[in-house]
Coordinates of C-alpha atoms in Angstrom, one line a residue:
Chain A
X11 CA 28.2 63.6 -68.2
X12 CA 24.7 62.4 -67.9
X13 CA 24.9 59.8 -70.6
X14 CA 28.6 58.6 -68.9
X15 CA 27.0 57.5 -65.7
X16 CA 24.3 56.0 -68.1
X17 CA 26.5 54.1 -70.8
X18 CA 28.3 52.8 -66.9
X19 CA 24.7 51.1 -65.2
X20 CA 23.9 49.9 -69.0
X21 CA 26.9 48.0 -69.0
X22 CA 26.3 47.1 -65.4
X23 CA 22.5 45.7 -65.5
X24 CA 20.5 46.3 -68.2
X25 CA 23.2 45.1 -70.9
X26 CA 25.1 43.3 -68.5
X27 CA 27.5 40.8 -70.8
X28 CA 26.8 37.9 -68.7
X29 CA 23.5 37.9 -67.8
X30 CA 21.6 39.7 -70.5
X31 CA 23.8 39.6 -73.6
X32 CA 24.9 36.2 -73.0
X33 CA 27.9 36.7 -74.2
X34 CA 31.9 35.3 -73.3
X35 CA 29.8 32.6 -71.5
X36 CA 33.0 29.6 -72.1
X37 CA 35.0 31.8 -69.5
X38 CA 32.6 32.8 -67.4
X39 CA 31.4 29.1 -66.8
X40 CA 35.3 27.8 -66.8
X41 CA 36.7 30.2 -64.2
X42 CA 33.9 31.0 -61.5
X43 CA 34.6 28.2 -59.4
X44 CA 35.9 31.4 -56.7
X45 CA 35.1 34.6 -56.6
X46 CA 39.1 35.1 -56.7
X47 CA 39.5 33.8 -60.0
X48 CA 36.6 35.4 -61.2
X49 CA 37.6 39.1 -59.7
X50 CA 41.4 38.7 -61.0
X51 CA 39.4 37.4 -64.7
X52 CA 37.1 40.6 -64.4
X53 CA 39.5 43.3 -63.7
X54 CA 42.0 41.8 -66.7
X55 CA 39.0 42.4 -68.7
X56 CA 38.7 46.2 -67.8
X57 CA 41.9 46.9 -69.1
X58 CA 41.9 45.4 -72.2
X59 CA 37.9 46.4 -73.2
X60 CA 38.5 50.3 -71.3
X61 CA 41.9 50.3 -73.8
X62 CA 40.7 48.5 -76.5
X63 CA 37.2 50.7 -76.8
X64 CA 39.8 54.1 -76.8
X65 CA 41.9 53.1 -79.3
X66 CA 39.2 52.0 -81.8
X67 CA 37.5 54.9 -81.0
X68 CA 40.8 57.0 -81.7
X69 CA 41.9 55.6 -85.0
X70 CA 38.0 54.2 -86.1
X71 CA 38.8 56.5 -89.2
X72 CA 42.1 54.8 -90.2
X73 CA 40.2 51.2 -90.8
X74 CA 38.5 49.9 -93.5
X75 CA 35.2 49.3 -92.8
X76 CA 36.1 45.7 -95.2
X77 CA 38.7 44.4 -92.7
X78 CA 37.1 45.7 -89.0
X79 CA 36.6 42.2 -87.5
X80 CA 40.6 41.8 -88.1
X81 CA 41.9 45.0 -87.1
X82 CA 40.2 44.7 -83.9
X83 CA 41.7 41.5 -82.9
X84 CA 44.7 42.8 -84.2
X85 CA 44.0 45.5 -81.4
X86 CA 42.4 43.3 -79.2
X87 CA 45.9 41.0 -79.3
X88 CA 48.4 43.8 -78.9
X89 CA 46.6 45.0 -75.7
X90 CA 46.7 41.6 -74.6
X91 CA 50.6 41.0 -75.3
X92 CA 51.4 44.5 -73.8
X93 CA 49.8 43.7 -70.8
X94 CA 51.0 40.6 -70.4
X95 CA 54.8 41.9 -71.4
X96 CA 54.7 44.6 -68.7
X97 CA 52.7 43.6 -66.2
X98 CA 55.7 41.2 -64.6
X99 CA 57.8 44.1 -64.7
X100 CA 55.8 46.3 -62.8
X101 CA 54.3 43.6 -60.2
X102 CA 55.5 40.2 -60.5
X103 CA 53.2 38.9 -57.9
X104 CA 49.9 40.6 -59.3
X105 CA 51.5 38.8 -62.7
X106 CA 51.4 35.6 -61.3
X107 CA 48.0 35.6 -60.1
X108 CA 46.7 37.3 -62.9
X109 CA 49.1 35.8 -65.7
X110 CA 46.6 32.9 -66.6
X111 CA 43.9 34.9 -67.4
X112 CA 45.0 38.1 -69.0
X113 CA 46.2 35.2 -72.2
X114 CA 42.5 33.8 -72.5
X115 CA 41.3 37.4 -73.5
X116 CA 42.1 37.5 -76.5
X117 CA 39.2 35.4 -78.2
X118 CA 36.2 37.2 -75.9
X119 CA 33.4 37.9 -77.8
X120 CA 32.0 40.8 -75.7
X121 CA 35.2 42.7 -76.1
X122 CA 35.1 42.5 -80.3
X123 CA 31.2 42.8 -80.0
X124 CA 31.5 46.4 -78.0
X125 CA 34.4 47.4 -80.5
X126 CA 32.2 46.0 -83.6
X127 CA 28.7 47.8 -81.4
X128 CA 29.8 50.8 -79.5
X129 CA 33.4 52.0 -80.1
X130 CA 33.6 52.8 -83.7
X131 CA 30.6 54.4 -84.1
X132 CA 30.9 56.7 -81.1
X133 CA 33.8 59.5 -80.0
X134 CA 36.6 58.9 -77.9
X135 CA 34.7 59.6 -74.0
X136 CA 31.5 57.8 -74.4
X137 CA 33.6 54.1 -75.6
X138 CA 35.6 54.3 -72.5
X139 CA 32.5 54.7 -70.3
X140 CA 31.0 51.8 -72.2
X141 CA 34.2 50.1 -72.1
X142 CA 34.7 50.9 -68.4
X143 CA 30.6 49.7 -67.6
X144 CA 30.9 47.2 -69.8
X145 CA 34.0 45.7 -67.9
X146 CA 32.6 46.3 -64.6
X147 CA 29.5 44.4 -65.7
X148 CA 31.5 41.6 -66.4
X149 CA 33.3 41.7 -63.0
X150 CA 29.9 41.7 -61.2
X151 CA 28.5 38.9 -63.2
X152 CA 32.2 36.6 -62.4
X153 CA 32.0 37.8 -59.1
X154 CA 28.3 37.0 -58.5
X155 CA 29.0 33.6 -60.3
X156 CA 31.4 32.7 -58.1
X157 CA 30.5 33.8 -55.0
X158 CA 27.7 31.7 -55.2
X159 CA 29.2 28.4 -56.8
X160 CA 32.1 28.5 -54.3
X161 CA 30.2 29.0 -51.8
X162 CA 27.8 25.9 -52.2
X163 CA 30.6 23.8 -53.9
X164 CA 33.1 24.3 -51.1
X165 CA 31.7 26.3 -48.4
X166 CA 34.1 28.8 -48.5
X167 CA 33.9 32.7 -49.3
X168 CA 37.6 34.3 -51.2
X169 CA 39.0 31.0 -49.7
X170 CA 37.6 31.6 -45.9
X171 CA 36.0 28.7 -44.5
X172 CA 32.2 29.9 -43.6
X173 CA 30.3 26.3 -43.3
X174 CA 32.9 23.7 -42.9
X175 CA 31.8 21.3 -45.4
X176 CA 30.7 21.1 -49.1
X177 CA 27.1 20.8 -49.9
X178 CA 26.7 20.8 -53.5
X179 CA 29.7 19.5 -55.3
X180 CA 28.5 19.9 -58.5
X181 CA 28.8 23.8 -58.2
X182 CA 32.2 23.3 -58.2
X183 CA 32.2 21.4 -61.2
X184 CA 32.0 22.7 -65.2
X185 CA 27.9 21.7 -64.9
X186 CA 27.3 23.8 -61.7
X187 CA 28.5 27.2 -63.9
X188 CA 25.8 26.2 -66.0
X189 CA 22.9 26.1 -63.6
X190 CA 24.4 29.3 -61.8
X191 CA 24.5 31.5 -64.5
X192 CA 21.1 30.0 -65.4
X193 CA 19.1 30.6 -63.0
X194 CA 20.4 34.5 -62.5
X195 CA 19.5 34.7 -66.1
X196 CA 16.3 33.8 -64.8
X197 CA 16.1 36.2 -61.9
X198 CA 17.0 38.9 -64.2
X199 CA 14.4 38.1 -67.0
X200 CA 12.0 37.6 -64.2
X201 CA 12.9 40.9 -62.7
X202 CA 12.4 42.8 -65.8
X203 CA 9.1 41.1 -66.9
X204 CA 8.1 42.3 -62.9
X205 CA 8.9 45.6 -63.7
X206 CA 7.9 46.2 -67.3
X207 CA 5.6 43.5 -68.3
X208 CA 7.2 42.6 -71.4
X209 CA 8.6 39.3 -72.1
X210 CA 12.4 40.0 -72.5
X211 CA 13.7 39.1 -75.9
X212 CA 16.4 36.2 -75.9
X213 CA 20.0 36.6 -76.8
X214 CA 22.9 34.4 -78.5
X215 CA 25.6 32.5 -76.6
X216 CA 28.9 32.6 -77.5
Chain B
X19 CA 39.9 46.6 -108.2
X20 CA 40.8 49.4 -106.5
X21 CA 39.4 49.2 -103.0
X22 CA 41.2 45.8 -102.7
X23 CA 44.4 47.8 -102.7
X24 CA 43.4 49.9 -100.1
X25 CA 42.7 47.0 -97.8
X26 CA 45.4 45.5 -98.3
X27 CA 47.5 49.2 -97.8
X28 CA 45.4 49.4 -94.7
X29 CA 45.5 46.2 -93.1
X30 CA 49.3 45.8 -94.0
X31 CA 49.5 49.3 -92.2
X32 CA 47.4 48.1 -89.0
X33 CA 49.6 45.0 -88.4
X34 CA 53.0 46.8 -88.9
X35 CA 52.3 49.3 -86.2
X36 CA 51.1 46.9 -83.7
X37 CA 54.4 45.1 -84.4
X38 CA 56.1 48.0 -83.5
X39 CA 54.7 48.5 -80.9
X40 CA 55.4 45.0 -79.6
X41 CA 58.7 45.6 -80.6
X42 CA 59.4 48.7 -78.6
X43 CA 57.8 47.4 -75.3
X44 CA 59.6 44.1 -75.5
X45 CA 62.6 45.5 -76.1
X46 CA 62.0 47.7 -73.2
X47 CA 60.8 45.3 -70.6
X48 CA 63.3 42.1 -71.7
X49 CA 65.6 43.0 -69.9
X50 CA 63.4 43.4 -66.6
X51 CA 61.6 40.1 -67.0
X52 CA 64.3 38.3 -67.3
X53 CA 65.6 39.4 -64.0
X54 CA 62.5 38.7 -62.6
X55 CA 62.3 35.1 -63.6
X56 CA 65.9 34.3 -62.7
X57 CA 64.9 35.9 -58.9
X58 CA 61.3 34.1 -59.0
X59 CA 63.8 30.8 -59.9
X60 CA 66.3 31.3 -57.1
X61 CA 63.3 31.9 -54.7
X62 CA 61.7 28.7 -56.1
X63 CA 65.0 27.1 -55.5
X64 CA 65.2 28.1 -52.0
X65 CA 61.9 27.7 -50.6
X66 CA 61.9 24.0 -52.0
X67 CA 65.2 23.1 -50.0
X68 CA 63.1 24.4 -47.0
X69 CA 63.6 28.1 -46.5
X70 CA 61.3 30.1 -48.0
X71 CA 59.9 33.1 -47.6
X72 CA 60.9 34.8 -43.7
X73 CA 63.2 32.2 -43.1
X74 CA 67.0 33.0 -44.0
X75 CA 69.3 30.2 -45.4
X76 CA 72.2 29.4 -43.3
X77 CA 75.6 30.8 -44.1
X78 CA 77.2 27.6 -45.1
X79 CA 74.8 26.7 -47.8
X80 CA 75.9 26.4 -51.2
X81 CA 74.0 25.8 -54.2
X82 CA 76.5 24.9 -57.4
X83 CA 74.3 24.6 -60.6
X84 CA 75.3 21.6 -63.5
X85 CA 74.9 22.6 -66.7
X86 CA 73.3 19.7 -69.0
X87 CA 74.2 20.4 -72.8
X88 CA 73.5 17.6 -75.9
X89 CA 76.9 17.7 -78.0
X90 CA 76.4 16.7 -81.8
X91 CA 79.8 16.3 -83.2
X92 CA 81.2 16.9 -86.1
X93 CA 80.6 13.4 -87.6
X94 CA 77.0 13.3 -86.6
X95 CA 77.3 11.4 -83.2
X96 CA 75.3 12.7 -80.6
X97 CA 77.3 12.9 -76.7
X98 CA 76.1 15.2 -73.3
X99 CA 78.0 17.0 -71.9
X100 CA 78.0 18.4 -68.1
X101 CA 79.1 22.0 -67.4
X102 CA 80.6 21.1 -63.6
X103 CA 81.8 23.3 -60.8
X104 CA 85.3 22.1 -59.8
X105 CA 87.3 22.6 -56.6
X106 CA 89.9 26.2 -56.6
X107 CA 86.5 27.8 -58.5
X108 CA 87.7 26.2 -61.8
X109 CA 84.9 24.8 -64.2
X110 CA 84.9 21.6 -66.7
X111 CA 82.9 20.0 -69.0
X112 CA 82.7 16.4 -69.1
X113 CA 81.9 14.6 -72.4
X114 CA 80.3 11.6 -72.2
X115 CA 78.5 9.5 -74.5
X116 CA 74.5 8.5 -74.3
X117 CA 75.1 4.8 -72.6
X118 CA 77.3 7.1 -70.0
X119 CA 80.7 6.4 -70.7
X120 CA 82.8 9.4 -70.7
X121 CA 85.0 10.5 -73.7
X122 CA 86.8 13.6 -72.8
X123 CA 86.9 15.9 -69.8
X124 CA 87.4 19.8 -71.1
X125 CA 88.7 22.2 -68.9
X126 CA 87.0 25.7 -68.7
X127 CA 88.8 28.8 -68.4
X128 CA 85.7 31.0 -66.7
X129 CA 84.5 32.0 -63.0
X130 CA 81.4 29.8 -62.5
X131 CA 79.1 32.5 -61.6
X132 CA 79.8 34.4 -65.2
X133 CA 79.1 30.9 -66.6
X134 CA 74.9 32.1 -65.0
X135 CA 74.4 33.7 -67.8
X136 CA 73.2 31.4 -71.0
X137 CA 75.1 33.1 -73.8
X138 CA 78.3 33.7 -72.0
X139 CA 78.2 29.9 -71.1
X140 CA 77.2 28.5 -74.7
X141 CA 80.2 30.4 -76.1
X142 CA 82.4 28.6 -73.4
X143 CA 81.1 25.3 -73.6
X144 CA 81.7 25.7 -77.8
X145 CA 84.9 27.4 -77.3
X146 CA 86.4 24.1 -76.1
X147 CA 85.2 21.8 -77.7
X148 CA 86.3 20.4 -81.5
X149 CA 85.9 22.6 -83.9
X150 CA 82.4 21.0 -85.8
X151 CA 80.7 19.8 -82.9
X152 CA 77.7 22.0 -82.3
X153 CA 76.1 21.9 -78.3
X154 CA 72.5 23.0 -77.2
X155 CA 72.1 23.4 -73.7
X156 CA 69.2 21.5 -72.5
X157 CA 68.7 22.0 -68.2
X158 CA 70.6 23.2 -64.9
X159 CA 70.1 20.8 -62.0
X160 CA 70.8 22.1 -58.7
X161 CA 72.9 20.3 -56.2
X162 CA 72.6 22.1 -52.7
X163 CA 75.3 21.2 -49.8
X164 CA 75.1 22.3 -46.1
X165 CA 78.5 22.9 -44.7
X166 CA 79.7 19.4 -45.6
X167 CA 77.0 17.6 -45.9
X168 CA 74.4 16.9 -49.1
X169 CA 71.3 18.8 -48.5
X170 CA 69.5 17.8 -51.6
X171 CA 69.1 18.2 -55.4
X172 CA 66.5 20.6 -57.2
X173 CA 66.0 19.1 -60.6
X174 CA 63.6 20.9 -63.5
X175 CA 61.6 18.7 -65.1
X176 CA 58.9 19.7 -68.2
X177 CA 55.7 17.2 -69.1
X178 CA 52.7 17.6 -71.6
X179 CA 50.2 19.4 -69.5
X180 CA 46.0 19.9 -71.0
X181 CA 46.7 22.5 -73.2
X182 CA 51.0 23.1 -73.4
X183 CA 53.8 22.3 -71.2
X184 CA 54.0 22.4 -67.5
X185 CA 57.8 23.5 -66.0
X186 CA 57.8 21.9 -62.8
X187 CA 60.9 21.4 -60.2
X188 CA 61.3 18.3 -58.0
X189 CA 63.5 18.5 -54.6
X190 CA 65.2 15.4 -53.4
X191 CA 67.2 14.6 -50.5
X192 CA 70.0 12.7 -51.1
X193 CA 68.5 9.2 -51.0
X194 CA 66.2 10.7 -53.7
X195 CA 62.7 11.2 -51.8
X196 CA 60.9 13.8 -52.7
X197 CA 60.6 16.9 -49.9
X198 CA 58.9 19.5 -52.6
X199 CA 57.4 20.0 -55.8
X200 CA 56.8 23.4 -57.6
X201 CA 55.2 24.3 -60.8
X202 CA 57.5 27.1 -62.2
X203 CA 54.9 27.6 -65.3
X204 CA 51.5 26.5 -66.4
X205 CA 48.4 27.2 -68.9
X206 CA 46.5 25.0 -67.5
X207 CA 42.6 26.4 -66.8
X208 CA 42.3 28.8 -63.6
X209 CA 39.9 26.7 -61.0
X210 CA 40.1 23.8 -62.8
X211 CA 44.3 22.5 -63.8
X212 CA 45.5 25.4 -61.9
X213 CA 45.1 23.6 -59.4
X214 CA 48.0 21.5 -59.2
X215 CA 50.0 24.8 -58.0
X216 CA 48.2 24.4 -54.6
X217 CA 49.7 23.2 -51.5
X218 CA 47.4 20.5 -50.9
X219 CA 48.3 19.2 -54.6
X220 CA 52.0 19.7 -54.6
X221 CA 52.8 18.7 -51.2
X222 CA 51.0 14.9 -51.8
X223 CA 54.5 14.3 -53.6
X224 CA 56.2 14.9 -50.3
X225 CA 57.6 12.2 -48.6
X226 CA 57.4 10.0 -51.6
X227 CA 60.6 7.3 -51.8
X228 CA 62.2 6.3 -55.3
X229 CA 61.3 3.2 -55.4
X230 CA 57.2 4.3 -54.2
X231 CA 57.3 7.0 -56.8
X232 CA 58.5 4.3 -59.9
X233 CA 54.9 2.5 -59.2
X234 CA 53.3 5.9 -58.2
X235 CA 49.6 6.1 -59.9
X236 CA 47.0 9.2 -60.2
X237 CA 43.5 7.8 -58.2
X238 CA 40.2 9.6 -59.1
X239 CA 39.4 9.2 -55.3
X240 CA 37.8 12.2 -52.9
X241 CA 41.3 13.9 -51.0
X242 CA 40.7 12.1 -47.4
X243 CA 39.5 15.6 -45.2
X244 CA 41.9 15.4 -42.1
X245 CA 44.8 14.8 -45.4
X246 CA 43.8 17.7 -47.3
X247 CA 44.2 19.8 -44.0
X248 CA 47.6 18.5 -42.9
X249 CA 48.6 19.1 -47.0
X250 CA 48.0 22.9 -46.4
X251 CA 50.1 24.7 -44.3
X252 CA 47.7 27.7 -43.8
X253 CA 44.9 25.1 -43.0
X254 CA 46.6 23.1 -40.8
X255 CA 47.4 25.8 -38.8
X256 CA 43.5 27.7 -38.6
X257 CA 42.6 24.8 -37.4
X258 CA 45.2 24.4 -34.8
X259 CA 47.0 21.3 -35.7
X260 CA 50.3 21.1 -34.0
X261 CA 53.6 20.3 -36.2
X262 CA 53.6 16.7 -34.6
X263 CA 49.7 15.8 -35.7
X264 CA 50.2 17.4 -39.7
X265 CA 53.2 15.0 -39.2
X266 CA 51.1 11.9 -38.1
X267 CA 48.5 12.6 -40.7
X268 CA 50.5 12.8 -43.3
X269 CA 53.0 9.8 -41.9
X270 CA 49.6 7.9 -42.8
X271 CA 49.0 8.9 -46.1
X272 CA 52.7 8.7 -47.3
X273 CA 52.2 5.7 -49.2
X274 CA 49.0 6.8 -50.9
X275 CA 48.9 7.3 -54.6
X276 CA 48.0 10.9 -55.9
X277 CA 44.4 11.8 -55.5
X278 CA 43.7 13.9 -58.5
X279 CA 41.7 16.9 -58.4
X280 CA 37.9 17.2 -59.2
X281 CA 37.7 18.1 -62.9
X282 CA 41.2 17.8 -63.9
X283 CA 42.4 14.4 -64.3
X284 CA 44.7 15.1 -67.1
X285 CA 46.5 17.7 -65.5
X286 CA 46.9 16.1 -62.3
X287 CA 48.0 12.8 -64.3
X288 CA 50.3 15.3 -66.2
X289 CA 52.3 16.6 -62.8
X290 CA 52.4 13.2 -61.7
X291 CA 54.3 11.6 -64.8
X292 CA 56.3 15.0 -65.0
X293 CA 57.4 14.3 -61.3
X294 CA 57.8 10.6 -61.9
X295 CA 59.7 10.8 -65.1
X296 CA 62.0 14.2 -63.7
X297 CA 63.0 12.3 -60.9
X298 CA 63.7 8.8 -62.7
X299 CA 65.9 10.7 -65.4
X300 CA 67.3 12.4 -62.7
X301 CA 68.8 9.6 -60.7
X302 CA 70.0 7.8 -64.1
X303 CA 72.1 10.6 -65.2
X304 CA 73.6 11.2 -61.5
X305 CA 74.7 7.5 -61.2
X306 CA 76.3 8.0 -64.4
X307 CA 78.1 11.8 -64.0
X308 CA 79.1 10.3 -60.4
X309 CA 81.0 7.3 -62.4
X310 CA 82.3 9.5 -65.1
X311 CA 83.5 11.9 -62.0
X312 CA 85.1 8.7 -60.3
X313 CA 86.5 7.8 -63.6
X314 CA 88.4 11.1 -64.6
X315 CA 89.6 11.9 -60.5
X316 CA 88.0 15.4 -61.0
X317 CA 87.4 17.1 -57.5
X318 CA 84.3 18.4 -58.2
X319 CA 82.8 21.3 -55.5
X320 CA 80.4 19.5 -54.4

């Protein structure tokens, strides 16, 4: 139970797949421009990495270890299509809000990189708790992401004016992602170095 | 040689069971998406002729939907063909062919609300017409009456958006100015193209005139502030403008060309042509049905 909770705050902070791994950075910089967008992005994400993680876990011994990378994707898609085939049934209006990004899933690399890292190593329990922290990292780091940029690009908060006017543009903008998620980056690293005074080791965009 | 076989066993394996599995849950949930979409289409329909969501249509209106099919015949010509709702609930389709001159009017022996559903109406529309010819149905317009009066058309269009196609659908009154726009589907990128589903996108085609919208260009100018809060209903009304000021403001900007949003150009050039080139098509093919319709003394039910 003990490692659970643990495998859920790694995926939270100290692996977080925004901030530390650096990784699925094209949609986190496309789609923060609200938090909105980036909470409907994040919990999309969940599902497919909690579901994804379980069944690689589950059948882990039925694949080749030659043809991993595909299979996954192969799971990775039908998760993808599932959710997007039964999701209008059940809600039509979570659909629509959600429709866009559930079909930009597919290609994230922290989802195959958890699969390819975590889930078929490791039994059935502990991949859904990295699954689960993993996914709820990413939610906190869209969230936080756009929280900030929507609030300097358009002075608003989920859509609620809170200062009237805009005073940065460029936060709004493709560029302003950029900067955002760089300088948390940098509050992390710096954070860490504060606390363990080692120079964290850099990671790979993708 | 021998471990190739097995990935290629195992691998083959992996993919056919997901494609089952796709299989089984489509084939379960078809059925229920589709009804979903034809209710998410007669909402659209009715919240762009102006009564949306807690407002209920009066009794009188009537929506009758035209059927657009392109008729290849048997000798290779190509004709359209209009699936039209008659007086007495009888249905006809009029032949015509592509400079507008109709050929042949068919009667249909069908109730027009069986005709809703797309293969009962392709095997009706085929059923009557020469044996060789081979139809595709290509788009239902809506035409929308008030008692006796023309409320307006509701006309789908479909453009090239930034990464596939938008579906959009225009609302005209009947001197063919614009009082709504929808986007019925989209790819484009959440925050960025998405945008052009927002009020204070689509409602700058509101108010736009035919002969406006034929020289109607995208800007890459800032929305005007007092504009973009007359655009948005929700806005507008936080910030306590009455009906008559959101009218003035946007009396002023009527004749303003599109301001596109900040980032995405191309999709809000995209809706714009899709709008432009909907409605254009639109009002061509209407002037021509309404002369075939003169032509052939049909009663038609609307």
């Amino acid at each position: 139970m003990n490692r659970n909770i643990k495998l859920l705050w790694n995926g939270l902070i100290p692996e977080n797949p925004i901030f530390r791994l650096a990784l699925s950075m094209c949609p986190a910089v496309a789609v923060t421009t609200s938090v909105e967008n980036g909470l409907m992005l994040g919990l999309a994400v969940i599902f497919v990495q909690v579901f994804s993680s379980c069944t690689v876990a589950i059948f882990k011994s039925f694949i080749h270890p030659r043809i991993r990378i595909p299979a996954y994707v192969i799971v990775i898609a039908l998760w993808v299509t599932v959710i997007d085939m039964i999701l209008p049934v059940i809600s039509p209006d979570v659909y629509k809000k959600v429709e866009l990004f559930v079909k930009l899933i597919v290609v994230f690399a922290i989802i195959i990189s958890r699969l390819e890292l975590f889930a078929s190593k490791e039994p059935l329990v502990p991949s859904f708790f990295d699954g689960l922290g993993m996914g709820i990292g990413f939610l906190f780091g869209l969230c936080l992401t756009g929280a900030i940029r929507e609030f300097f690009g358009t002075g608003q908060i989920f859509g609620f004016d809170i200062l009237g006017f805009n005073p940065l543009l460029i936060m709004v903008l493709p560029a302003g992602g950029f900067f955002v998620i760089g300088f948390i980056m940098a509050a992390f690293n710096y954070i860490e170095y504060k606390l363990t005074g080692k120079i964290p080791s850099s990671g790979g965009a993708h | 040689m021998k471990e190739i076989f097995k990935i290629t066993v195992s691998l083959t394996a992996v993919c056919i069971v997901a494609s089952l599995i796709l299989g089984f849950v489509y084939a379960k949930t078809e059925h229920a998406r589709k009804l979903n979409e034809e209710k998410i289409e007669q909402d659209t329909i009715q919240s762009l002729l102006g009564y949306g969501k807690g407002k209920t249509p009066p009794s009188d209106l009537r929506v009758y939907p035209v059927y657009r099919y392109v008729i290849n015949s048997a000798e290779g010509e190509t004709f359209l063909g209009y699936v039209l709702p008659l007086k007495d609930k009888k249905v006809a389709l009029v032949k015509m062919d592509l400079s507008g001159n109709p050929v042949k009017v068919f009667p249909i022996e069908a109730d027009l609300s069986s005709l809703s559903d797309k293969a009962t109406r392709d095997a009706a529309v085929d059923a009557v017409l020469p044996k060789g010819s081979k139809s595709v149905y290509a788009q239902t317009i809506f035409v929308a009456d008030l008692g006796d009066k023309r409320l307006g058309y509701v006309v789908p269009g479909i453009t090239q958006g930034f990464k596939t196609f938008i579906k959009l659908m225009v609302a005209l009154n009947p001197d063919f100015t614009v009082t709504g726009v929808a986007v019925t589907y989209s790819e484009e990128d959440p925050g960025l193209g998405a945008e052009i589903q927002k009020d204070f996108f689509r409602n700058q085609f509101v108010g736009k005139t035919l002969d406006f919208l034929k020289k109607l260009t995208v800007v890459k100018e800032p929305l005007p502030a007092s504009y973009a809060i007359a655009l948005d209903p929700a806005k507008a009304k936080k910030k306590g403008l009455s009906a008559e000021q959101v009218k003035e403001i946007k009396a002023k900007h009527v004749n303003d060309n599109i301001y596109a949003l900040t980032g995405a150009t191309i999709s809000s050039r995209a809706l714009t042509s899709g709008v432009v080139n909907t409605v254009k098509k639109f009002v061509y093919r209407l002037d021509k049905l309404n002369e075939a319709v003169k032509k052939d003394q049909l009663s038609i039910a609307f």
